PDB file of C-alpha atoms in Angstrom:
ATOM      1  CA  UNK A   1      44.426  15.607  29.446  1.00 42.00           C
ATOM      2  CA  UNK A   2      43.089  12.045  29.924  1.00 42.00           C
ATOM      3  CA  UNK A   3      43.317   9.228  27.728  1.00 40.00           C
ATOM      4  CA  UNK A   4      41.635   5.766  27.664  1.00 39.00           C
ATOM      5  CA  UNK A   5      42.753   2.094  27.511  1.00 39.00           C
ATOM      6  CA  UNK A   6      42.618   1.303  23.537  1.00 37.00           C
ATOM      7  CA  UNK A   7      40.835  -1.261  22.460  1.00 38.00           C
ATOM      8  CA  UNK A   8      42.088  -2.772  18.986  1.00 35.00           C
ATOM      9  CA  UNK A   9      40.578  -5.450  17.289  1.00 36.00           C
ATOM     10  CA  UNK A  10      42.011  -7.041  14.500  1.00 38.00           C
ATOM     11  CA  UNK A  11      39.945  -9.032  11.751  1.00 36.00           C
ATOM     12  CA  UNK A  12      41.405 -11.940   9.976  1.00 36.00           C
ATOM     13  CA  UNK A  13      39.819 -13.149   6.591  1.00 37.00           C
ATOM     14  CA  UNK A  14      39.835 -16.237   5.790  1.00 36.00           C
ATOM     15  CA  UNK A  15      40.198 -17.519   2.106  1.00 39.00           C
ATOM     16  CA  UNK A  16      39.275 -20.473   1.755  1.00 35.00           C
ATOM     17  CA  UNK A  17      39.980 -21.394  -2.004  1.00 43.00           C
ATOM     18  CA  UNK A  18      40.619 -24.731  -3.787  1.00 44.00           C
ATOM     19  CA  UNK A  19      36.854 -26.397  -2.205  1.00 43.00           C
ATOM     20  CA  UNK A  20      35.285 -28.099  -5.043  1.00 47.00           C
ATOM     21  CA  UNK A  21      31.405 -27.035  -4.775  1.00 43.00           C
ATOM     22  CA  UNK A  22      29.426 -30.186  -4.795  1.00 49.00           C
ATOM     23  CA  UNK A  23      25.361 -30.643  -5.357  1.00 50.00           C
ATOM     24  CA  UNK A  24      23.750 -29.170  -2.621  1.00 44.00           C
ATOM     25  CA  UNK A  25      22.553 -32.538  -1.726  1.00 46.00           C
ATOM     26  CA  UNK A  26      25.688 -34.245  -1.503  1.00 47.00           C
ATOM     27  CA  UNK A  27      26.859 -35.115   1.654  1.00 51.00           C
ATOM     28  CA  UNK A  28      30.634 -33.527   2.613  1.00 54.00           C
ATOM     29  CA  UNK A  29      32.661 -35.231   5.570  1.00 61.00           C
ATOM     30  CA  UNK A  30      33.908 -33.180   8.491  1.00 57.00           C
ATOM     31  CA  UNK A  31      37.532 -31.827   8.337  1.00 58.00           C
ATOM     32  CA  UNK A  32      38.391 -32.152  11.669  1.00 54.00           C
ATOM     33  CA  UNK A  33      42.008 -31.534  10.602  1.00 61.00           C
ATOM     34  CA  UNK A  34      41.197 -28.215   9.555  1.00 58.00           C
ATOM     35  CA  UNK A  35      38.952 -27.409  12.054  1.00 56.00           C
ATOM     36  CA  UNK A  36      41.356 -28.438  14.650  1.00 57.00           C
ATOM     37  CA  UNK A  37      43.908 -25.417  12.819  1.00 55.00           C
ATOM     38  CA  UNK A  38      41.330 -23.355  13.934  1.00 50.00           C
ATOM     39  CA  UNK A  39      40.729 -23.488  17.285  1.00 55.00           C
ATOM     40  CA  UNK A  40      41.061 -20.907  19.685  1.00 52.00           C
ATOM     41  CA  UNK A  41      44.851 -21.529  20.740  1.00 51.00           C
ATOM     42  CA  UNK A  42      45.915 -21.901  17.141  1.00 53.00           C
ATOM     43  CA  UNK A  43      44.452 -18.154  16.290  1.00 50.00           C
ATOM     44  CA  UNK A  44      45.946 -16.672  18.686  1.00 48.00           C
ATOM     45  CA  UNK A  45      49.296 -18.196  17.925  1.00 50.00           C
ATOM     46  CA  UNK A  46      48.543 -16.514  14.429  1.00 49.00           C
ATOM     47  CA  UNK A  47      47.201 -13.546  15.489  1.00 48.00           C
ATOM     48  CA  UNK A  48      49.776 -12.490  18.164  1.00 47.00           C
ATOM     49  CA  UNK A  49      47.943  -9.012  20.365  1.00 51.00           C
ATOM     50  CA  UNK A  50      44.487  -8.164  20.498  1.00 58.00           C
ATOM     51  CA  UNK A  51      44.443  -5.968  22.857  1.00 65.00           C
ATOM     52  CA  UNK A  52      46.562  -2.698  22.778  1.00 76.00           C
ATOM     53  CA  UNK A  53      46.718  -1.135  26.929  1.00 78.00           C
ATOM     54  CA  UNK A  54      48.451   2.147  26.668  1.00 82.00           C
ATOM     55  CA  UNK A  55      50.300   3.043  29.717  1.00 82.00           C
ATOM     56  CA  UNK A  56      49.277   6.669  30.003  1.00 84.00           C
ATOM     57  CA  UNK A  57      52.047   9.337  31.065  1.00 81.00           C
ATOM     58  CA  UNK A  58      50.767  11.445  33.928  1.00 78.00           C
ATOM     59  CA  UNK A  59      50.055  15.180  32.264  1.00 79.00           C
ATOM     60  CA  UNK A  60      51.760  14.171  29.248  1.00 83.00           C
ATOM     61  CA  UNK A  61      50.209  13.594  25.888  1.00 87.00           C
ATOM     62  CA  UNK A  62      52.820  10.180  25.847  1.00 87.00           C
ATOM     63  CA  UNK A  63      52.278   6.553  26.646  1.00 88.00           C
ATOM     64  CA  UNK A  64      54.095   3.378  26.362  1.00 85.00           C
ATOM     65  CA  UNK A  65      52.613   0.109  25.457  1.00 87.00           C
ATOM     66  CA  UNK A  66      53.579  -3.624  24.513  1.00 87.00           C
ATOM     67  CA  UNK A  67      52.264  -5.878  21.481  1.00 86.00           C
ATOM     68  CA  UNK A  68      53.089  -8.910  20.049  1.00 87.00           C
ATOM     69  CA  UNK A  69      52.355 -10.102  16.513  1.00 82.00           C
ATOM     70  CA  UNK A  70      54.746 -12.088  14.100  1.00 80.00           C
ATOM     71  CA  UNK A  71      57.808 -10.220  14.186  1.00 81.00           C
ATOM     72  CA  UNK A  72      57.807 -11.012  18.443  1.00 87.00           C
ATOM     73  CA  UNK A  73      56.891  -9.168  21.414  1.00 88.00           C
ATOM     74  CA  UNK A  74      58.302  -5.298  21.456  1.00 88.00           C
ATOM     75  CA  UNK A  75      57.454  -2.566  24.152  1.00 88.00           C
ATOM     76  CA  UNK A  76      56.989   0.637  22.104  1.00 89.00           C
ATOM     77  CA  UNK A  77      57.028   4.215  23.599  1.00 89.00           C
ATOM     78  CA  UNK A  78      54.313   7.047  21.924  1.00 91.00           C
ATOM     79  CA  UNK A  79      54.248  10.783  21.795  1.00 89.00           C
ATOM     80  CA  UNK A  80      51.037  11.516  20.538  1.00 87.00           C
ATOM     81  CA  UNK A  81      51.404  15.154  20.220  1.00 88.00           C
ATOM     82  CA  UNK A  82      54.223  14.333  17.837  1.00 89.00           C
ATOM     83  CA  UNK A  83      52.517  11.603  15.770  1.00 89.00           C
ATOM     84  CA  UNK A  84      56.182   9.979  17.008  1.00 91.00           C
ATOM     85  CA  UNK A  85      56.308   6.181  17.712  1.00 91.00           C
ATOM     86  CA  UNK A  86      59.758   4.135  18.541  1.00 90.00           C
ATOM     87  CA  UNK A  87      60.857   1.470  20.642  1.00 89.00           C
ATOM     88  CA  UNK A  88      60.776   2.038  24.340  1.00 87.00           C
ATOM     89  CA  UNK A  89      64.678  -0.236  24.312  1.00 89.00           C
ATOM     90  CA  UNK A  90      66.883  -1.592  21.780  1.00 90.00           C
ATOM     91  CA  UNK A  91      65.600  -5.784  21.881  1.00 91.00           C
ATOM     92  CA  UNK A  92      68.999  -6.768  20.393  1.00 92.00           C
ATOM     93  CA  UNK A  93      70.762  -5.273  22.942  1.00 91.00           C
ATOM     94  CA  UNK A  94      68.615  -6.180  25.884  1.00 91.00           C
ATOM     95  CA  UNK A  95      68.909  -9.503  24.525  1.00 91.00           C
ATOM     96  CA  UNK A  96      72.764  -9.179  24.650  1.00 91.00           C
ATOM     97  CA  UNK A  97      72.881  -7.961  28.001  1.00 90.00           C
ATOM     98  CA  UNK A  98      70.756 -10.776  29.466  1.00 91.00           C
ATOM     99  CA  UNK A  99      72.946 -13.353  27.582  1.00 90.00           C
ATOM    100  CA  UNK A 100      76.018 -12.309  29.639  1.00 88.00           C
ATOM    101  CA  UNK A 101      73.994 -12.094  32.684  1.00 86.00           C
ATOM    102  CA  UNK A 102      72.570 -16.015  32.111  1.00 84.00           C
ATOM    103  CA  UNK A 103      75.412 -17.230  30.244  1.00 82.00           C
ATOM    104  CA  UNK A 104      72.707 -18.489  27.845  1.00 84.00           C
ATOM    105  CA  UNK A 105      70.953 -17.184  24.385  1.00 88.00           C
ATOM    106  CA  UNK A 106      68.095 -14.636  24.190  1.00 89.00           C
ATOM    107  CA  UNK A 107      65.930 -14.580  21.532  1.00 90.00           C
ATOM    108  CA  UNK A 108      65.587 -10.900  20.602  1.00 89.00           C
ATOM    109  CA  UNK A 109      61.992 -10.835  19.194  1.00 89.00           C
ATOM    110  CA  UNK A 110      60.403 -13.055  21.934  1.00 89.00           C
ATOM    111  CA  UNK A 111      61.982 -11.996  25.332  1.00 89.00           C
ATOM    112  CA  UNK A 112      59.867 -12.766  28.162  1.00 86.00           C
ATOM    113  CA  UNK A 113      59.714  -9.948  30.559  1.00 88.00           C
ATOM    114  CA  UNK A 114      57.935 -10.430  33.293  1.00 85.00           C
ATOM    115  CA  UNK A 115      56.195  -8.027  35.872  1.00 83.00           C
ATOM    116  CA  UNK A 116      57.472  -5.475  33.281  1.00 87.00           C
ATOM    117  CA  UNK A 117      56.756  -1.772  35.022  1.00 86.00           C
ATOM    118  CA  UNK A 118      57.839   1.612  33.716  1.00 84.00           C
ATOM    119  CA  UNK A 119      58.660   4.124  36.219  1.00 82.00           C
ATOM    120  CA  UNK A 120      58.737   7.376  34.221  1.00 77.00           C
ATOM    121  CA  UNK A 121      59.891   9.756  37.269  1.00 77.00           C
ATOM    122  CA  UNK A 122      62.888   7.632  37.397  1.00 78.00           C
ATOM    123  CA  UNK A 123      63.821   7.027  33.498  1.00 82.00           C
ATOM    124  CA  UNK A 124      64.022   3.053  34.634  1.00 86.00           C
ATOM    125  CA  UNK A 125      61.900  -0.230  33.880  1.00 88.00           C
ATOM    126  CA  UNK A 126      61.486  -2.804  35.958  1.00 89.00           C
ATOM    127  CA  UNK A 127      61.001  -6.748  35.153  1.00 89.00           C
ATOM    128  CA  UNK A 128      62.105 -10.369  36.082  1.00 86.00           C
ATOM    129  CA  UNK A 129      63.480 -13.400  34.619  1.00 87.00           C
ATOM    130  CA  UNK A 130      63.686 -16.831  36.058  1.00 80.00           C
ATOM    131  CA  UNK A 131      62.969 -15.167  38.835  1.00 78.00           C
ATOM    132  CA  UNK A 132      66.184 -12.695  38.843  1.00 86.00           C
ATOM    133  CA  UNK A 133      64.972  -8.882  39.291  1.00 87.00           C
ATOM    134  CA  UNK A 134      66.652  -6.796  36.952  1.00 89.00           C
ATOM    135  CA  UNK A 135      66.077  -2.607  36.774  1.00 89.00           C
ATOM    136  CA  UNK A 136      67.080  -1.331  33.349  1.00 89.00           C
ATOM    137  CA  UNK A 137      68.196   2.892  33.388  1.00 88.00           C
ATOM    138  CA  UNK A 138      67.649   4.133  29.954  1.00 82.00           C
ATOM    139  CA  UNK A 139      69.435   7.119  30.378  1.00 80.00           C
ATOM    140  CA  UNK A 140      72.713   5.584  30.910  1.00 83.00           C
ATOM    141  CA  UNK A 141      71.532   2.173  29.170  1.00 83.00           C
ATOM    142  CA  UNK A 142      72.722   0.011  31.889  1.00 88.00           C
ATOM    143  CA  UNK A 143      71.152  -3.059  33.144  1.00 89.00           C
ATOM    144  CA  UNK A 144      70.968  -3.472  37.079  1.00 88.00           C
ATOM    145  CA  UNK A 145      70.936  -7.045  38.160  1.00 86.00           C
ATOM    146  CA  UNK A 146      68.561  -7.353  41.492  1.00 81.00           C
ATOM    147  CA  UNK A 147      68.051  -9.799  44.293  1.00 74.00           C
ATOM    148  CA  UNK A 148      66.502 -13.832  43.659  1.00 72.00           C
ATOM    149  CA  UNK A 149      62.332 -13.649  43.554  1.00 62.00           C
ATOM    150  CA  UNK A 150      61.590 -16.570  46.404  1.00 56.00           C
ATOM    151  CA  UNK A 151      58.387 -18.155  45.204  1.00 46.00           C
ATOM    152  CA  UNK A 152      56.970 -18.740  48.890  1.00 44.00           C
ATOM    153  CA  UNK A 153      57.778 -15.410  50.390  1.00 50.00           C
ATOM    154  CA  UNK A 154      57.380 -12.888  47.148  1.00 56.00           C
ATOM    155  CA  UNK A 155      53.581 -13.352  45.996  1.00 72.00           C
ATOM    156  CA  UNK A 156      52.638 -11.377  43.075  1.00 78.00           C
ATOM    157  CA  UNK A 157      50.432  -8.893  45.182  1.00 85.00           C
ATOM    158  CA  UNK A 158      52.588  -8.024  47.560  1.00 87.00           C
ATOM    159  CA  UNK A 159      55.166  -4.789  46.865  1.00 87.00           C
ATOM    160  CA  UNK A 160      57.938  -5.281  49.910  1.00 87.00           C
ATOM    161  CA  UNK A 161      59.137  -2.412  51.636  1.00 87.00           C
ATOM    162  CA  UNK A 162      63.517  -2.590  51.124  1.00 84.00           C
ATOM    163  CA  UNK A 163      63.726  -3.608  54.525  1.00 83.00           C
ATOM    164  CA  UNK A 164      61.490  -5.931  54.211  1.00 82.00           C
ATOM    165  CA  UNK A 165      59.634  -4.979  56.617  1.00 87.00           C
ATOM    166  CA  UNK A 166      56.253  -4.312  55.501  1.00 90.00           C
ATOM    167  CA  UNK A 167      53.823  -5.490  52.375  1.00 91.00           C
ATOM    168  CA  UNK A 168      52.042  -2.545  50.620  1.00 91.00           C
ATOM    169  CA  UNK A 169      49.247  -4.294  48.591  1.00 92.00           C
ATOM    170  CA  UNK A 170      45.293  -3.362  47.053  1.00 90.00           C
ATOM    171  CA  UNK A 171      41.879  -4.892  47.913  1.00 88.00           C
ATOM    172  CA  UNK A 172      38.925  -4.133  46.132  1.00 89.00           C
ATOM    173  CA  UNK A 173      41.045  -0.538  44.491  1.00 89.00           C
ATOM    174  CA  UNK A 174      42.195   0.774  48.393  1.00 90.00           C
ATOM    175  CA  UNK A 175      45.545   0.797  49.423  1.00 91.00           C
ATOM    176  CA  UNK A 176      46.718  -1.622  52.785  1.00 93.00           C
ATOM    177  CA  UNK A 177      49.583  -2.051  54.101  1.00 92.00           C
ATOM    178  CA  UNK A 178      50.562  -5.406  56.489  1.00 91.00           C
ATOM    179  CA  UNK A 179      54.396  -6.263  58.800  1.00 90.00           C
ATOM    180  CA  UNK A 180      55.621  -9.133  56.965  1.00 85.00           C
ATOM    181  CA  UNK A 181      56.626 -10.849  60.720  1.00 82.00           C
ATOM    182  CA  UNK A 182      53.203 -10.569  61.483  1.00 82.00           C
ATOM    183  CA  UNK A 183      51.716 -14.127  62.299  1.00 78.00           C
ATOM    184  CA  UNK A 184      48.236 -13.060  61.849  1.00 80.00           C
ATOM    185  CA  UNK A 185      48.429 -11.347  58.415  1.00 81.00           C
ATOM    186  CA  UNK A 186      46.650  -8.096  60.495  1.00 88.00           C
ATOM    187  CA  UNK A 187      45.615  -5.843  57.497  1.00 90.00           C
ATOM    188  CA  UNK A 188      45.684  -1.748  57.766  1.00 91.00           C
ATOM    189  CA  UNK A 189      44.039   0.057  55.710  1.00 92.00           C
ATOM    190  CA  UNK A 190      45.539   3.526  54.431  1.00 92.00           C
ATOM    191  CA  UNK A 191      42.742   4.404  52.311  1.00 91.00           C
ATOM    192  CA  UNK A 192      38.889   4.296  51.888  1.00 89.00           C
ATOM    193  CA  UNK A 193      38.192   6.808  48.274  1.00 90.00           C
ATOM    194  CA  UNK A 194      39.202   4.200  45.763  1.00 87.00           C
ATOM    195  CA  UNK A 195      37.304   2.593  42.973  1.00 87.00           C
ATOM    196  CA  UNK A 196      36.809   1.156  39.659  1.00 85.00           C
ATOM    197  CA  UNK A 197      38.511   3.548  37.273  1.00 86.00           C
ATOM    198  CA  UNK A 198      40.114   5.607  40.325  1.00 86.00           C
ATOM    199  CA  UNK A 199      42.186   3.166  42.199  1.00 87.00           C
ATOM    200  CA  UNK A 200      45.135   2.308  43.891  1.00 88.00           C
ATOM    201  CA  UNK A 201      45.662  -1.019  42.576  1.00 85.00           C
ATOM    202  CA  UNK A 202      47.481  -1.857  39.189  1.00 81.00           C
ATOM    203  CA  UNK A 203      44.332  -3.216  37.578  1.00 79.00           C
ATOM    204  CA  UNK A 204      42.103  -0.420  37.869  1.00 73.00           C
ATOM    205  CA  UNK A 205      39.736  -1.616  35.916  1.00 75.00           C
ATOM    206  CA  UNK A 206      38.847  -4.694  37.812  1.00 75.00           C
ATOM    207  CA  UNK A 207      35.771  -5.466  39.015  1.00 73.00           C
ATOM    208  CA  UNK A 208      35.382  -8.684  40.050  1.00 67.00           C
ATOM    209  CA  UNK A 209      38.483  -9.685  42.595  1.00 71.00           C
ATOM    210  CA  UNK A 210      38.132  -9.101  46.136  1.00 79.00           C
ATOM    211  CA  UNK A 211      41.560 -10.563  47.091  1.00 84.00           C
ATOM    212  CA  UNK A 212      45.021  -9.031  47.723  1.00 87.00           C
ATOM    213  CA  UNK A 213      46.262  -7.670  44.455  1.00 88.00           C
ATOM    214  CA  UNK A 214      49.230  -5.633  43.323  1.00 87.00           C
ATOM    215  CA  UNK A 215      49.381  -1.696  44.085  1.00 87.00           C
ATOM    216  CA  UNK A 216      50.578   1.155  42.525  1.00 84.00           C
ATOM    217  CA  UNK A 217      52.628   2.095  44.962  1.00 86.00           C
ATOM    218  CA  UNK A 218      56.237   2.353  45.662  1.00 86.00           C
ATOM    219  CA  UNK A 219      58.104   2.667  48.804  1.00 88.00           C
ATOM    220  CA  UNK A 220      61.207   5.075  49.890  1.00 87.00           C
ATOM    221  CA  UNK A 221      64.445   3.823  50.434  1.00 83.00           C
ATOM    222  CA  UNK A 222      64.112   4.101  54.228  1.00 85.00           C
ATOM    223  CA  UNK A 223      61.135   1.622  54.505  1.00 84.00           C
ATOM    224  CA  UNK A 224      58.786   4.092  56.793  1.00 85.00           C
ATOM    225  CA  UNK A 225      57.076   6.046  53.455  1.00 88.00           C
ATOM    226  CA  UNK A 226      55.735   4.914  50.349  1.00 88.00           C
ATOM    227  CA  UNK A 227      54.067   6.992  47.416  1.00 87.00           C
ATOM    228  CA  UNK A 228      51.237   6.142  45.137  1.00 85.00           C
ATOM    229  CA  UNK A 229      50.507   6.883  41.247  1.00 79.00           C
ATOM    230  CA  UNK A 230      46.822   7.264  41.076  1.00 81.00           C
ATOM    231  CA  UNK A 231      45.131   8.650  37.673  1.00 80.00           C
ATOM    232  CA  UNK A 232      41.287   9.305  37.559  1.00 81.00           C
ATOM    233  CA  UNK A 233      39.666   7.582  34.391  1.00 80.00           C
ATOM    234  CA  UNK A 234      36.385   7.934  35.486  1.00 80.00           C
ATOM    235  CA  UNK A 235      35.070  10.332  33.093  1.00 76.00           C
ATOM    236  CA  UNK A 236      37.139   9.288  29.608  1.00 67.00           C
ATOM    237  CA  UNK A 237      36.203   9.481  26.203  1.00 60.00           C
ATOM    238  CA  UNK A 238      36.742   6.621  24.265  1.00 51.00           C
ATOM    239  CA  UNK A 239      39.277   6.806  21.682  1.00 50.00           C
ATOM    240  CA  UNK A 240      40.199   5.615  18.094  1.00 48.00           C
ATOM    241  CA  UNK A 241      43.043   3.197  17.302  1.00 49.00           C
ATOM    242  CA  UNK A 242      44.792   3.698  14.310  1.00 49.00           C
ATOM    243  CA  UNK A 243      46.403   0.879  13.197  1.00 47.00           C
ATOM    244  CA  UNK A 244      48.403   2.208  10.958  1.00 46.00           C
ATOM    245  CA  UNK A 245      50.909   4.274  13.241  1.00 46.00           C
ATOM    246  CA  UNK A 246      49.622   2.414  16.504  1.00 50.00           C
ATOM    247  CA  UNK A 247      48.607   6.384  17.277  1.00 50.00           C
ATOM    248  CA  UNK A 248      44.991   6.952  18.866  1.00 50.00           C
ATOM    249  CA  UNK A 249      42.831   9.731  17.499  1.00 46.00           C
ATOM    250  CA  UNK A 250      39.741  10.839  18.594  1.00 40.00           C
ATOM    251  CA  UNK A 251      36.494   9.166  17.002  1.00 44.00           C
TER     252      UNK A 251
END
């Protein structure tokens, strides 16, 4: 069964009480002040998510997903079959963990998790901070500190083989691989079939970039194989959001 991206939208009404109503000739000054509340920045300080991308389990009626509104940012995990929703981790106690690893305070509603990846086969998440690695096994809740992210060498695109050896990355939704000692940067393609909707890239959606960008793909521990999660969305039926349980339902 195949599921789309969800797209939420949330309305905000605005009351705007307390204006004296004046002769419709009268001339009223601009609030800039209030206007300036307003603007597109502010809103979206107040409205937090938009957007709701649900991370589809492969052959599973279950996806994970993250939001943000005014009680902070959470990563939430859905069986749909179910009608089940919970938290895909405990916040408080990431944000306990982290604060022994930094020697520093976490804020448990707004962590900031970046490059955050679920690998279901595994049972383990991946993200960074300050530019620290960190793989975090749910089954045995334990928090695996990684290796320093170096700006110059570790580009967003680029998924590193554990030798370091070679760079799996996607162009235009095909698969290439590249030796990171190479001085010329020579390219190989692995794969010709991919597309919008079908790809091998993380954004499969895209359809505008035609640089390097970051695959789906993740390599074996002895650097000469590497395996790819591909899911075909071509032919998906749009979906319902319901806010309510954050649950989608078909329209």
């Amino acid at each position: 069964m195949k599921y789309p991206i969800l797209f939420i939208t949330s309305f905000l009404v605005l009351l705007l009480a307390g204006f004296p109503v004046q002769d419709a000739q009268a001339q009223q000054e601009a609030n800039f002040e209030l206007a300036e509340r307003f603007t597109g920045d502010n809103m979206r300080n107040m409205t937090g998510s938009t957007f709701l991308r649900a991370n589809w389990l492969e052959d599973k009626d279950q996806f994970w997903y993250e939001w943000e509104d005014g009680e902070g940012k959470r990563w939430m995990f859905v069986d749909a079959s179910r009608q089940n929703i919970r938290p895909l981790f405990d916040r408080e106690n990431m944000s306990a963990k982290l604060s022994e690893e930094f020697n520093r305070g976490f804020d448990a509603k707004n962590l900031d998790l970046k490059e955050f990846e679920y690998d279901t086969d595994r049972e383990l998440f991946t993200f960074h901070v300050d530019s620290i690695e960190f793989k975090y096994h749910i089954d045995r809740n334990f928090l695996e500190k990684g290796d320093s992210l170096e700006s110059e060498e570790r580009e967003q695109w680029a998924t590193y083989s554990p030798d370091s050896t070679y760079i799996a990355f996607a162009r235009e939704h095909d698969l290439y691989i590249m030796k990171t000692d190479d001085p010329d940067s020579t390219e190989i393609r692995l794969t010709e079939d991919g597309e919008r909707w079908y790809s091998y890239q993380s954004e499969h959606g895209d359809t505008t970039s035609t640089e390097r960008l970051r695959a789906r793909v993740n390599w074996f521990e002895d650097s000469e194989k590497l395996y790819v999660k591909r899911q075909d969305w071509r032919d998906v039926d749009e979906l319902v959001g319901n806010q309510q349980c954050g649950i989608p339902s078909r329209a």
